[in-house]
Amino acid sequence: MEKRQGKVIEVFIPEEIVNGRKLDTMDSKKIGFKVQVEDKIIEVIQEQDEHNSNIMKNDNVIITIQNISGKEFIDIELLDGDMYE
């Protein structure tokens, strides 16, 4: 497991294909982030939930990268629980 600190440079709704058809972005349940980590950009795409839906552009985040059975999993969370009202 590897943890890295970064800054969100973009938040987006990724294209999602279901049964061979592209979903309208309003029907998508996924959220994507482009995060600047040191000298590279890491793209994170997840199912949207109450935690990652609070992450916004310019937020500082922690990226956790895990390799399980040869597959890479990336998680994202706000650094120090930064929240906006």
mmCIF file of C-alpha atoms in Angstrom:
data_model
loop_
_atom_site.group_PDB
_atom_site.id
_atom_site.type_symbol
_atom_site.label_atom_id
_atom_site.label_comp_id
_atom_site.label_asym_id
_atom_site.label_seq_id
_atom_site.Cartn_x
_atom_site.Cartn_y
_atom_site.Cartn_z
ATOM 1 C CA MET A 1 0.000 0.000 0.000
ATOM 2 C CA GLU A 2 1.294 3.420 -0.963
ATOM 3 C CA LYS A 3 -0.064 6.760 0.279
ATOM 4 C CA ARG A 4 0.691 9.999 -1.554
ATOM 5 C CA GLN A 5 -0.387 13.575 -0.994
ATOM 6 C CA GLY A 6 -1.613 15.656 -3.923
ATOM 7 C CA LYS A 7 -3.831 18.481 -5.131
ATOM 8 C CA VAL A 8 -7.018 18.040 -7.193
ATOM 9 C CA ILE A 9 -6.635 19.854 -10.515
ATOM 10 C CA GLU A 10 -9.866 18.625 -12.118
ATOM 11 C CA VAL A 11 -13.157 16.992 -11.086
ATOM 12 C CA PHE A 12 -15.212 15.340 -13.843
ATOM 13 C CA ILE A 13 -17.943 12.829 -14.654
ATOM 14 C CA PRO A 14 -16.315 10.046 -16.700
ATOM 15 C CA GLU A 15 -17.958 8.408 -19.702
ATOM 16 C CA GLU A 16 -19.776 5.266 -18.652
ATOM 17 C CA ILE A 17 -20.846 2.471 -21.015
ATOM 18 C CA VAL A 18 -23.677 0.140 -19.907
ATOM 19 C CA ASN A 19 -24.913 -2.664 -22.175
ATOM 20 C CA GLY A 20 -23.000 -1.161 -25.084
ATOM 21 C CA ARG A 21 -24.631 2.264 -24.706
ATOM 22 C CA LYS A 22 -23.029 5.449 -23.446
ATOM 23 C CA LEU A 23 -24.898 6.792 -20.413
ATOM 24 C CA ASP A 24 -25.895 10.421 -20.208
ATOM 25 C CA THR A 25 -23.703 12.168 -17.623
ATOM 26 C CA MET A 26 -26.812 12.829 -15.502
ATOM 27 C CA ASP A 27 -27.340 9.054 -15.176
ATOM 28 C CA SER A 28 -23.727 8.254 -14.269
ATOM 29 C CA LYS A 29 -22.933 7.103 -10.738
ATOM 30 C CA LYS A 30 -19.190 7.683 -11.109
ATOM 31 C CA ILE A 31 -16.948 10.628 -10.352
ATOM 32 C CA GLY A 32 -13.411 11.269 -11.540
ATOM 33 C CA PHE A 33 -10.500 13.298 -10.250
ATOM 34 C CA LYS A 34 -7.186 14.335 -11.766
ATOM 35 C CA VAL A 35 -4.702 14.775 -8.956
ATOM 36 C CA GLN A 36 -1.259 16.389 -9.229
ATOM 37 C CA VAL A 37 1.134 14.221 -7.206
ATOM 38 C CA GLU A 38 4.726 15.422 -7.247
ATOM 39 C CA ASP A 39 5.712 15.381 -10.937
ATOM 40 C CA LYS A 40 2.773 13.416 -12.387
ATOM 41 C CA ILE A 41 -1.012 13.404 -12.662
ATOM 42 C CA ILE A 42 -3.006 10.453 -11.309
ATOM 43 C CA GLU A 43 -6.560 9.864 -12.520
ATOM 44 C CA VAL A 44 -8.967 8.409 -9.964
ATOM 45 C CA ILE A 45 -12.438 7.159 -10.977
ATOM 46 C CA GLN A 46 -14.833 5.847 -8.318
ATOM 47 C CA GLU A 47 -18.485 5.235 -7.591
ATOM 48 C CA GLN A 48 -19.794 8.507 -6.185
ATOM 49 C CA ASP A 49 -20.549 8.518 -2.441
ATOM 50 C CA GLU A 50 -20.938 11.053 0.370
ATOM 51 C CA HIS A 51 -17.169 11.169 0.973
ATOM 52 C CA ASN A 52 -15.781 11.709 -2.507
ATOM 53 C CA SER A 53 -18.638 14.012 -3.581
ATOM 54 C CA ASN A 54 -17.260 16.597 -1.105
ATOM 55 C CA ILE A 55 -13.874 16.730 -2.858
ATOM 56 C CA MET A 56 -13.470 19.813 -5.056
ATOM 57 C CA LYS A 57 -10.909 21.357 -7.386
ATOM 58 C CA ASN A 58 -7.847 22.707 -5.514
ATOM 59 C CA ASP A 59 -8.483 20.482 -2.463
ATOM 60 C CA ASN A 60 -5.478 18.742 -0.907
ATOM 61 C CA VAL A 61 -6.034 14.976 -0.826
ATOM 62 C CA ILE A 62 -4.407 11.687 0.098
ATOM 63 C CA ILE A 63 -4.272 9.028 -2.618
ATOM 64 C CA THR A 64 -3.954 5.409 -1.445
ATOM 65 C CA ILE A 65 -2.720 2.953 -4.077
ATOM 66 C CA GLN A 66 -3.074 -0.791 -3.454
ATOM 67 C CA ASN A 67 -2.234 -3.759 -5.665
ATOM 68 C CA ILE A 68 -4.465 -6.740 -4.903
ATOM 69 C CA SER A 69 -4.143 -9.896 -6.981
ATOM 70 C CA GLY A 70 -2.433 -7.956 -9.762
ATOM 71 C CA LYS A 71 -5.147 -5.288 -9.942
ATOM 72 C CA GLU A 72 -4.542 -1.688 -8.897
ATOM 73 C CA PHE A 73 -7.057 0.052 -6.618
ATOM 74 C CA ILE A 74 -6.851 3.790 -5.943
ATOM 75 C CA ASP A 75 -8.750 5.548 -3.159
ATOM 76 C CA ILE A 76 -8.987 9.285 -2.518
ATOM 77 C CA GLU A 77 -9.802 11.248 0.640
ATOM 78 C CA LEU A 78 -9.615 14.851 1.772
ATOM 79 C CA LEU A 79 -6.440 15.736 3.624
ATOM 80 C CA ASP A 80 -7.159 16.484 7.306
ATOM 81 C CA GLY A 81 -10.906 16.254 6.633
ATOM 82 C CA ASP A 82 -11.096 19.647 4.891
ATOM 83 C CA MET A 83 -14.774 20.460 4.385
ATOM 84 C CA TYR A 84 -16.648 23.361 2.831
ATOM 85 C CA GLU A 85 -19.998 24.715 3.908
#
